Amino acid sequence: MRNLKRALSLALASVMVMGLMVVGSGASYVDVSSENNVEAIEVLQKVGVMTGDENGKFNPDANVTRNEMAVIMSNMLDYKVSNYAGTAPFTDVPSWAEPYVAACYTHGIISGYDAKTFGGSDSVTAAQAALMMMKALGYFQYQSDFGEDWQMATIREANKIDLYKDVNATAVAPMTRNDVAQLALNTLKSYQVEADNDTINVNGNGVSVSGGSVKYYQLVSNDKMYKAIDDRTGLSMSNVSGYTKELGEDLYDGDLECKDETDDFGRPATTWSYKSSTIGTYSDSADQTWTGKVSEKDLYTAAGSAAYDNYKWTVYRNGEVVEDMDRVNGKDVLDYGKTSSERWQETGNGVLTELYVDSTEEDVVVTIIDTFVAEVTKVEDNGDDYTVTISYKSDKPSKAENEFDTDQKFSKEDIVVLTIGGTEIQSMAKAEIVEGTVSSVKDNDYVKLDGTTYNYNRAYCTTVINSAKGLVNLDDGDNFTNPDVDNEVVLYLDTYGNAVAIEGAEDSVDDYLFVTGVDSAYGDVSAKVVFADGTEEKIDIDEIDGVDAYWKGTGDKRVPTEGHIYKWNQSGSEYDLESASYANFEQILFDASNGKGKVERDNASVYRGSDRIGTADSDTVFINTDDDKVWTGYKNVSSQEDIVGAAVKDDGVITILFMSSSSGSSAEDDDFVFISGTDPEVVNDNGDKLYQYNSAYINGEKVEGGFIVSSSSAKDDIVTKGLYQVTKRDNDDHATEVKLVVDATADKKGNYESGALKAFESYATYAKKDILSLNDGDGNLTAGSQSDFSYNNDTTFVVVELKKDNTDVDSVYVGGVSDIETDAEGRTGVFVVTVEDDGDDTPMAEVVLVIVPDEDTVIEDDNNNGDYKVVSLSGKKIELTVDKNGEFTLKNVKVQKGDENYENLGDVTLSAKIELYNKGWDELETVEEDFTAEKSVVADSNGIKFSSDLLSSGDKIRVTLTLSNKTIGDIEFFTGSMTVPEA
C-alpha cells in the first residue's frame, strides 16, 4: 500500500540535524526542507497566494521585492488586478507589476516613497511587509496610529498580535520568501478589526486640532464559518459577542480550515485543509528539545513546577504511548524524583526528545523519537516521486510499514536510517559512512576509528527498541555486535553522527591473482594473469617478493610461477607480486603431481584426489580460468572434476579457487527459477529451437537475457506461474527438465491448483530473532517435515506480490522477512526453498519464497440452501467495492433453483456483516437493505448499493454477505476483504 505523506515540519531546535532527513513526498518543492516554514509554504501554495517557479522550486532564501510583495498581497486579498491597470501614480513600476501595485495602492495597502516613486525593485523589509498585512486586517487606518515613528508603531502592534511568530527578520532587514510565507500565514490566522476614531477634530479659521486616540475592535459573527481557522470568541465595537472573523476565514468562505490535532509521533500539531482536501499536518514548536541524555531533573526544570505538580502528562515513543504514562501526574513520570540526575527513559545520543507544555489545557506531552536501520530492496519511479521498499536490519515497531514515498531518489542496497511514527515511516536518509581501523571500543557505548570517537546511538546501547544491545551487524545474522580492536570496519551513522550499524572490512579476495603464463622482452618480465573478478590481462611485473623481477636467460631469471596464486599491488603501470610464502597465506595446488581437484554444487567440501582438502562457504569465490566465469558460494558453482589450478585456504576455509577443467558442469546441477510469464519466445540457435522465458527470476533477480529451456518437454511442463526446480541441464547450461514446486496462481475462488504445493497453507507463526517458524511441514521444500529455520543477512527473500484476487503475479523482487503478510483469512505464503544443511536442527535458510496476497482479495463462497443457491451472472464474477464515503456497490448476483434461474425471487433482504481489522477482526456492524429482484437477478452489472456510516478512510475491512427471504431462507454467499479508499 502506498504511504503518501505530507512533509512534517520538525521542532526548530532540532532542525539543524533533522533537516538531513528526507520526509515523505507531497505537494511541496524540491528546495524546501524542514529547515524552512513548510507549513506556511504549503498552505499558501494550496490557496494560490505564493507558488514556485517552472522548475518546481520555491526559492525560500530569495529576497522579496516591493513589486513582488504587491503581487502576494493582491493574490491573498483576491484583487481583480486587471480592473486597476494603468491607475498607479508611480513612474518607476514595470508594466508586469503595475496592475498589482495599483490595486494595493487603491485599497490603501501600500504607499510609495513619495508621490511618484514606489521603489518596487527594493527588497521589502519586515516592517514594510507587516504594515501591509496589518492594513489588510484593518489596522493603521489613521495617521495618528503611527505616532512619531511608523516602523516602531508597526513592529509594536505586530508583536501584540503574534504577526512575527516564527519569522526570522529584523525591522529593516530584507525579507525572504520563506519569512514572507510565514508572515502571510500568521495574517490569515489573525482576526480582522474595525476602527473607532475617538479623536477630536475642531475646525476654526482653517486650523485643525486633533486629540484622543483610535481604538480597534474585533470583527465578530455568529456564522459557523468563522470557526474554520480559530473558534475563539470576542466582542465587537457595539459590544456584541461572536466568533472572531479571521482573515483566512473571510477570504476563503470557511473553506480553509485549521484543526488542532497530534501528528504521527504524538506531538501537538495543526492540520490544514482546503475545500475538504487535506494540505498537511504540522507539528508545533517544542518548548524544549534534546538530542542527548535527558535527566529527570532536566525534564522537571524545563516543564516547570506548575506543570509537574498540576498538569496531566503523556509520553510517546515513536508515536506509541509509553506504558503507564498516559495522562498521569508529573510525579508518575519521574521514577527517581525532580532533582534526580538519573537518565530518563533511555534518552541519549541520537534520541530526539521534545517537550510540549500547554498551560491553557494544563497538559504536558513528551515525545521520544528513535532511529531505525534498514536496507533498500526496491525503488519504484512513479514519475513525480519514488516508492522506496525497505527491509529492516534493526528491530522495528509492531506493524511498521516497509514502503515510503519520497521526492528523493534512493538506490537499491542503500543502508538508510529512518524514523517511525505509529506504523508509518516518517523520514528517511541514507546513512553516512566512515571507514577505518578500530583503535579502541567500549561495548554498547562507543568506538574509536583511527582515534576519532563515535558514540553509539543510545537506542543501540540498550534493548529499548531492539532485542539485543550493540550495533546492527550488516555482515551476518548476528543482528547486533561490537567490533574488536584492530578490525577494519565500515561504520554507519545516524543523522546526528552517532553509530548505528557496522560492517567488518574482511580480507578481500580481490587481493589475489592467478598466473596462467609468463613472458619476457629485453629482460623485462610480463605475465598473463586472471584476477578474482574473472578479468584476464597481460601485466608488466616490477617486483616479486620485494626483489626486482628479471629474465637474463635460461636459468637466470626471477619470474612468477605459472599455475600459482600471488597477492598483488599496482605501482603506476607495473605490478608487485607476493608469493604465498612471502605474504604468509596458505596455497593449495591442484595438478597432476599433487592431485587434481573436485567441487560439487551444494557440497561445501573441496577435494584433491580422494582427500577432502578444505571447505567452501557462501562467500567462496570460484573462477574458471578457461572462460573467466565467476561463481560466489558453493551453492552456485557448477560441479567440476579433474581441476587443475590453485586455491587460498584460511583456517580451513577455501576463500578463492582458480580452476580449469575439461569435465564441464554436472548434469545434476539444479536451480530454482520463478516464472511469471508462461509464454516463451521461440529462439533459433544454429538450427536448435530454444524457449526463452523473459519474465523469469532467480533469487529474486530478473534473469538477464531470459531463462532458456532447450527441450519441448520442459517447455510443456511450464504451464502456470510459479516456482520451478531445474532438475536437468544440457552442456550449454540450458534446462532440459523442470518440476513445478509452488503454484503461485489461484482460480477465481482463491483456490490453488491441486498438482502443486498450495500457497497460503504454510503459516509463519513468527519470524523474528533469526528464526522462521512454519506450522506446516510441507512449507519446506527441502527438508521434509522440518518446520523451524534460521535465517540471516545472507538469506535471500524472494517476494512475489499477487494481484487480481490472487490470480496473477504483480511483481517479483528481493525483499526481507518484513515482507511476510497475511491475506483476509490470516494466511501466509512462506516457502523455504533451499537451506545450507538440512541435517541441522534449525537449518540456515538460503532462499525463502514469500508470496504476498492481493490486499483486496474477495472470496466467492458457493453456498446454498437446499435447492436454492446464490451465484454470479454468467461469464462474470460477483464484485463488491467500497468508496471513500463508505458506500458499497454489489454487482453480478442472481439466485438459482437447482441449475435453473429462480425467476420468482421478489423481495429480498441483503445483510452485510462488516468487520474491522485491528490486530485481528472485530465486528463493527451489520447493515441490512431490502431490494426487489428482477426475476432471478438481485444485482446486475450496474450494481445495487448500501452504505455504512462507521467507516473511515484507510480502514481495512472484511464483509460477509447474506441474502434472505421466506422462500430461499438465509444464504451466506460472499466474503471479501478490502480497504476504504483515502478521501
PDB file of C-alpha atoms in Angstrom, residues 30-218:
ATOM      1  CA  VAL A  30      12.384  20.226  -4.250  1.00  0.00           C
ATOM      2  CA  ASP A  31      14.270  23.044  -2.473  1.00  0.00           C
ATOM      3  CA  VAL A  32      12.080  23.179   0.650  1.00  0.00           C
ATOM      4  CA  SER A  33      13.235  21.187   3.689  1.00  0.00           C
ATOM      5  CA  SER A  34      12.215  21.026   7.333  1.00  0.00           C
ATOM      6  CA  GLU A  35      14.559  23.987   7.946  1.00  0.00           C
ATOM      7  CA  ASN A  36      12.017  26.169   6.132  1.00  0.00           C
ATOM      8  CA  ASN A  37       8.493  27.234   7.094  1.00  0.00           C
ATOM      9  CA  VAL A  38       6.974  24.178   5.431  1.00  0.00           C
ATOM     10  CA  GLU A  39       3.524  24.688   6.919  1.00  0.00           C
ATOM     11  CA  ALA A  40       3.232  28.251   5.632  1.00  0.00           C
ATOM     12  CA  ILE A  41       4.714  27.453   2.235  1.00  0.00           C
ATOM     13  CA  GLU A  42       2.364  24.525   1.599  1.00  0.00           C
ATOM     14  CA  VAL A  43      -0.786  26.311   2.809  1.00  0.00           C
ATOM     15  CA  LEU A  44      -0.052  29.373   0.671  1.00  0.00           C
ATOM     16  CA  GLN A  45       0.710  27.148  -2.293  1.00  0.00           C
ATOM     17  CA  LYS A  46      -2.651  25.400  -1.914  1.00  0.00           C
ATOM     18  CA  VAL A  47      -4.677  28.633  -1.839  1.00  0.00           C
ATOM     19  CA  GLY A  48      -2.645  30.204  -4.654  1.00  0.00           C
ATOM     20  CA  VAL A  49      -1.040  33.069  -2.730  1.00  0.00           C
ATOM     21  CA  MET A  50       2.608  32.045  -3.248  1.00  0.00           C
ATOM     22  CA  THR A  51       3.690  29.422  -5.775  1.00  0.00           C
ATOM     23  CA  GLY A  52       7.002  28.164  -7.113  1.00  0.00           C
ATOM     24  CA  ASP A  53       8.748  28.503 -10.445  1.00  0.00           C
ATOM     25  CA  GLU A  54       8.584  26.312 -13.531  1.00  0.00           C
ATOM     26  CA  ASN A  55      11.417  24.128 -12.187  1.00  0.00           C
ATOM     27  CA  GLY A  56       9.427  23.054  -9.153  1.00  0.00           C
ATOM     28  CA  LYS A  57      11.379  25.330  -6.796  1.00  0.00           C
ATOM     29  CA  PHE A  58      10.023  27.741  -4.204  1.00  0.00           C
ATOM     30  CA  ASN A  59      13.353  29.605  -3.736  1.00  0.00           C
ATOM     31  CA  PRO A  60      12.791  30.097   0.010  1.00  0.00           C
ATOM     32  CA  ASP A  61      16.005  32.087   0.543  1.00  0.00           C
ATOM     33  CA  ALA A  62      15.363  34.628  -2.242  1.00  0.00           C
ATOM     34  CA  ASN A  63      14.591  38.174  -1.104  1.00  0.00           C
ATOM     35  CA  VAL A  64      11.131  39.559  -1.924  1.00  0.00           C
ATOM     36  CA  THR A  65      10.941  42.923  -3.708  1.00  0.00           C
ATOM     37  CA  ARG A  66       8.261  45.540  -3.063  1.00  0.00           C
ATOM     38  CA  ASN A  67       6.814  44.786  -6.521  1.00  0.00           C
ATOM     39  CA  GLU A  68       6.613  41.071  -5.660  1.00  0.00           C
ATOM     40  CA  MET A  69       5.060  41.927  -2.302  1.00  0.00           C
ATOM     41  CA  ALA A  70       2.275  43.757  -4.151  1.00  0.00           C
ATOM     42  CA  VAL A  71       1.644  40.560  -6.147  1.00  0.00           C
ATOM     43  CA  ILE A  72       1.476  38.492  -2.947  1.00  0.00           C
ATOM     44  CA  MET A  73      -0.944  40.929  -1.303  1.00  0.00           C
ATOM     45  CA  SER A  74      -3.143  41.046  -4.417  1.00  0.00           C
ATOM     46  CA  ASN A  75      -3.235  37.241  -4.582  1.00  0.00           C
ATOM     47  CA  MET A  76      -4.061  36.948  -0.891  1.00  0.00           C
ATOM     48  CA  LEU A  77      -6.796  39.597  -0.957  1.00  0.00           C
ATOM     49  CA  ASP A  78      -8.151  38.316  -4.294  1.00  0.00           C
ATOM     50  CA  TYR A  79      -7.998  41.658  -6.065  1.00  0.00           C
ATOM     51  CA  LYS A  80      -9.063  41.579  -9.710  1.00  0.00           C
ATOM     52  CA  VAL A  81      -5.948  43.460 -10.732  1.00  0.00           C
ATOM     53  CA  SER A  82      -6.961  43.917 -14.366  1.00  0.00           C
ATOM     54  CA  ASN A  83      -9.557  46.430 -13.171  1.00  0.00           C
ATOM     55  CA  TYR A  84      -6.789  48.651 -11.770  1.00  0.00           C
ATOM     56  CA  ALA A  85      -4.343  48.566 -14.676  1.00  0.00           C
ATOM     57  CA  GLY A  86      -2.933  51.997 -15.539  1.00  0.00           C
ATOM     58  CA  THR A  87      -4.092  53.699 -12.338  1.00  0.00           C
ATOM     59  CA  ALA A  88      -0.894  53.607 -10.262  1.00  0.00           C
ATOM     60  CA  PRO A  89       0.572  57.106  -9.684  1.00  0.00           C
ATOM     61  CA  PHE A  90       4.163  55.861  -9.641  1.00  0.00           C
ATOM     62  CA  THR A  91       6.552  56.280 -12.570  1.00  0.00           C
ATOM     63  CA  ASP A  92       9.080  53.568 -11.628  1.00  0.00           C
ATOM     64  CA  VAL A  93       6.828  50.474 -11.709  1.00  0.00           C
ATOM     65  CA  PRO A  94       7.369  47.962 -14.547  1.00  0.00           C
ATOM     66  CA  SER A  95       4.353  47.025 -16.653  1.00  0.00           C
ATOM     67  CA  TRP A  96       4.067  43.466 -15.290  1.00  0.00           C
ATOM     68  CA  ALA A  97       3.787  44.750 -11.693  1.00  0.00           C
ATOM     69  CA  GLU A  98       1.732  47.910 -12.333  1.00  0.00           C
ATOM     70  CA  PRO A  99      -1.785  46.359 -12.012  1.00  0.00           C
ATOM     71  CA  TYR A 100      -0.827  44.701  -8.700  1.00  0.00           C
ATOM     72  CA  VAL A 101       0.740  47.874  -7.287  1.00  0.00           C
ATOM     73  CA  ALA A 102      -2.258  49.900  -8.480  1.00  0.00           C
ATOM     74  CA  ALA A 103      -4.740  47.520  -6.812  1.00  0.00           C
ATOM     75  CA  CYS A 104      -2.919  47.582  -3.479  1.00  0.00           C
ATOM     76  CA  TYR A 105      -2.471  51.365  -3.648  1.00  0.00           C
ATOM     77  CA  THR A 106      -6.174  51.914  -4.366  1.00  0.00           C
ATOM     78  CA  HIS A 107      -7.142  49.836  -1.296  1.00  0.00           C
ATOM     79  CA  GLY A 108      -4.650  51.618   0.938  1.00  0.00           C
ATOM     80  CA  ILE A 109      -2.446  48.563   1.435  1.00  0.00           C
ATOM     81  CA  ILE A 110       0.763  50.166   0.139  1.00  0.00           C
ATOM     82  CA  SER A 111       2.213  53.607  -0.425  1.00  0.00           C
ATOM     83  CA  GLY A 112       5.281  54.962  -2.171  1.00  0.00           C
ATOM     84  CA  TYR A 113       8.433  56.682  -1.020  1.00  0.00           C
ATOM     85  CA  ASP A 114       6.923  59.843  -2.466  1.00  0.00           C
ATOM     86  CA  ALA A 115       4.131  60.767  -4.854  1.00  0.00           C
ATOM     87  CA  LYS A 116       5.934  59.378  -7.904  1.00  0.00           C
ATOM     88  CA  THR A 117       8.402  56.819  -6.527  1.00  0.00           C
ATOM     89  CA  PHE A 118       7.374  53.341  -5.375  1.00  0.00           C
ATOM     90  CA  GLY A 119      10.827  51.715  -5.191  1.00  0.00           C
ATOM     91  CA  GLY A 120       9.477  48.413  -6.384  1.00  0.00           C
ATOM     92  CA  SER A 121      12.844  46.803  -7.069  1.00  0.00           C
ATOM     93  CA  ASP A 122      13.977  47.320  -3.455  1.00  0.00           C
ATOM     94  CA  SER A 123      13.686  44.383  -1.076  1.00  0.00           C
ATOM     95  CA  VAL A 124      10.691  44.655   1.194  1.00  0.00           C
ATOM     96  CA  THR A 125      11.598  44.962   4.877  1.00  0.00           C
ATOM     97  CA  ALA A 126       9.919  43.219   7.785  1.00  0.00           C
ATOM     98  CA  ALA A 127       8.326  46.475   8.924  1.00  0.00           C
ATOM     99  CA  GLN A 128       7.024  47.321   5.445  1.00  0.00           C
ATOM    100  CA  ALA A 129       5.586  43.829   4.895  1.00  0.00           C
ATOM    101  CA  ALA A 130       3.969  43.763   8.344  1.00  0.00           C
ATOM    102  CA  LEU A 131       2.358  47.164   7.745  1.00  0.00           C
ATOM    103  CA  MET A 132       0.795  45.853   4.505  1.00  0.00           C
ATOM    104  CA  MET A 133      -0.521  42.781   6.329  1.00  0.00           C
ATOM    105  CA  MET A 134      -1.893  44.807   9.244  1.00  0.00           C
ATOM    106  CA  LYS A 135      -3.674  47.208   6.895  1.00  0.00           C
ATOM    107  CA  ALA A 136      -5.302  44.156   5.297  1.00  0.00           C
ATOM    108  CA  LEU A 137      -6.525  43.207   8.796  1.00  0.00           C
ATOM    109  CA  GLY A 138      -7.975  46.689   9.326  1.00  0.00           C
ATOM    110  CA  TYR A 139      -5.245  48.332  11.419  1.00  0.00           C
ATOM    111  CA  PHE A 140      -3.478  51.681  10.795  1.00  0.00           C
ATOM    112  CA  GLN A 141      -6.447  53.409   9.232  1.00  0.00           C
ATOM    113  CA  TYR A 142      -5.464  56.834  10.591  1.00  0.00           C
ATOM    114  CA  GLN A 143      -2.251  58.838  10.517  1.00  0.00           C
ATOM    115  CA  SER A 144      -2.371  59.225  14.274  1.00  0.00           C
ATOM    116  CA  ASP A 145      -1.796  55.469  14.594  1.00  0.00           C
ATOM    117  CA  PHE A 146       1.838  55.889  13.574  1.00  0.00           C
ATOM    118  CA  GLY A 147       2.936  58.399  16.207  1.00  0.00           C
ATOM    119  CA  GLU A 148       6.434  59.719  15.677  1.00  0.00           C
ATOM    120  CA  ASP A 149       7.952  56.545  14.089  1.00  0.00           C
ATOM    121  CA  TRP A 150       5.871  54.373  11.743  1.00  0.00           C
ATOM    122  CA  GLN A 151       8.325  51.468  11.943  1.00  0.00           C
ATOM    123  CA  MET A 152       8.273  51.312  15.749  1.00  0.00           C
ATOM    124  CA  ALA A 153       4.480  51.588  15.756  1.00  0.00           C
ATOM    125  CA  THR A 154       4.160  48.775  13.191  1.00  0.00           C
ATOM    126  CA  ILE A 155       6.535  46.442  14.997  1.00  0.00           C
ATOM    127  CA  ARG A 156       4.908  47.128  18.377  1.00  0.00           C
ATOM    128  CA  GLU A 157       1.393  46.380  17.142  1.00  0.00           C
ATOM    129  CA  ALA A 158       2.514  43.383  15.025  1.00  0.00           C
ATOM    130  CA  ASN A 159       4.132  41.769  18.042  1.00  0.00           C
ATOM    131  CA  LYS A 160       0.943  42.244  20.055  1.00  0.00           C
ATOM    132  CA  ILE A 161      -0.991  40.006  17.650  1.00  0.00           C
ATOM    133  CA  ASP A 162       1.907  37.495  17.098  1.00  0.00           C
ATOM    134  CA  LEU A 163       2.302  38.510  13.470  1.00  0.00           C
ATOM    135  CA  TYR A 164       6.064  37.906  13.655  1.00  0.00           C
ATOM    136  CA  LYS A 165       5.764  34.444  15.238  1.00  0.00           C
ATOM    137  CA  ASP A 166       8.387  32.114  13.661  1.00  0.00           C
ATOM    138  CA  VAL A 167       9.516  34.960  11.355  1.00  0.00           C
ATOM    139  CA  ASN A 168      13.289  35.373  11.377  1.00  0.00           C
ATOM    140  CA  ALA A 169      13.795  39.006  10.342  1.00  0.00           C
ATOM    141  CA  THR A 170      14.583  42.385  11.888  1.00  0.00           C
ATOM    142  CA  ALA A 171      12.607  45.550  11.181  1.00  0.00           C
ATOM    143  CA  VAL A 172      14.789  46.927   8.392  1.00  0.00           C
ATOM    144  CA  ALA A 173      16.212  43.644   7.089  1.00  0.00           C
ATOM    145  CA  PRO A 174      15.091  42.315   3.687  1.00  0.00           C
ATOM    146  CA  MET A 175      12.521  39.542   3.929  1.00  0.00           C
ATOM    147  CA  THR A 176      12.968  36.205   2.218  1.00  0.00           C
ATOM    148  CA  ARG A 177      10.185  34.260   0.543  1.00  0.00           C
ATOM    149  CA  ASN A 178      10.399  31.797   3.439  1.00  0.00           C
ATOM    150  CA  ASP A 179       9.689  34.550   6.012  1.00  0.00           C
ATOM    151  CA  VAL A 180       7.044  36.315   3.904  1.00  0.00           C
ATOM    152  CA  ALA A 181       5.186  32.992   3.654  1.00  0.00           C
ATOM    153  CA  GLN A 182       5.181  32.680   7.448  1.00  0.00           C
ATOM    154  CA  LEU A 183       4.093  36.310   7.853  1.00  0.00           C
ATOM    155  CA  ALA A 184       1.250  35.760   5.390  1.00  0.00           C
ATOM    156  CA  LEU A 185       0.060  32.604   7.167  1.00  0.00           C
ATOM    157  CA  ASN A 186       0.140  34.401  10.521  1.00  0.00           C
ATOM    158  CA  THR A 187      -2.001  37.109   8.941  1.00  0.00           C
ATOM    159  CA  LEU A 188      -4.551  34.625   7.618  1.00  0.00           C
ATOM    160  CA  LYS A 189      -4.809  33.226  11.170  1.00  0.00           C
ATOM    161  CA  SER A 190      -5.334  36.702  12.695  1.00  0.00           C
ATOM    162  CA  TYR A 191      -8.722  38.281  13.334  1.00  0.00           C
ATOM    163  CA  GLN A 192      -9.832  41.412  11.489  1.00  0.00           C
ATOM    164  CA  VAL A 193     -10.611  44.691  13.232  1.00  0.00           C
ATOM    165  CA  GLU A 194     -12.534  47.900  12.708  1.00  0.00           C
ATOM    166  CA  ALA A 195     -11.524  51.356  13.920  1.00  0.00           C
ATOM    167  CA  ASP A 196     -13.320  53.589  16.409  1.00  0.00           C
ATOM    168  CA  ASN A 197     -11.957  57.071  15.707  1.00  0.00           C
ATOM    169  CA  ASP A 198     -12.113  58.715  19.115  1.00  0.00           C
ATOM    170  CA  THR A 199     -10.053  61.721  18.025  1.00  0.00           C
ATOM    171  CA  ILE A 200     -11.303  65.349  18.471  1.00  0.00           C
ATOM    172  CA  ASN A 201     -11.363  67.500  15.345  1.00  0.00           C
ATOM    173  CA  VAL A 202     -12.002  71.224  15.860  1.00  0.00           C
ATOM    174  CA  ASN A 203     -12.007  73.286  12.682  1.00  0.00           C
ATOM    175  CA  GLY A 204     -11.881  77.025  13.043  1.00  0.00           C
ATOM    176  CA  ASN A 205     -10.326  79.681  10.917  1.00  0.00           C
ATOM    177  CA  GLY A 206      -8.729  76.905   8.797  1.00  0.00           C
ATOM    178  CA  VAL A 207      -6.991  75.323  11.796  1.00  0.00           C
ATOM    179  CA  SER A 208      -7.476  71.591  12.670  1.00  0.00           C
ATOM    180  CA  VAL A 209      -6.843  70.440  16.231  1.00  0.00           C
ATOM    181  CA  SER A 210      -6.764  66.664  16.992  1.00  0.00           C
ATOM    182  CA  GLY A 211      -6.724  64.745  20.247  1.00  0.00           C
ATOM    183  CA  GLY A 212      -7.701  61.389  21.760  1.00  0.00           C
ATOM    184  CA  SER A 213      -6.804  58.060  20.094  1.00  0.00           C
ATOM    185  CA  VAL A 214      -8.043  55.439  17.621  1.00  0.00           C
ATOM    186  CA  LYS A 215      -9.269  52.167  19.134  1.00  0.00           C
ATOM    187  CA  TYR A 216      -9.598  48.914  17.180  1.00  0.00           C
ATOM    188  CA  TYR A 217     -12.280  46.317  17.900  1.00  0.00           C
ATOM    189  CA  GLN A 218     -12.599  42.741  16.722  1.00  0.00           C
TER     190      GLN A 218
END
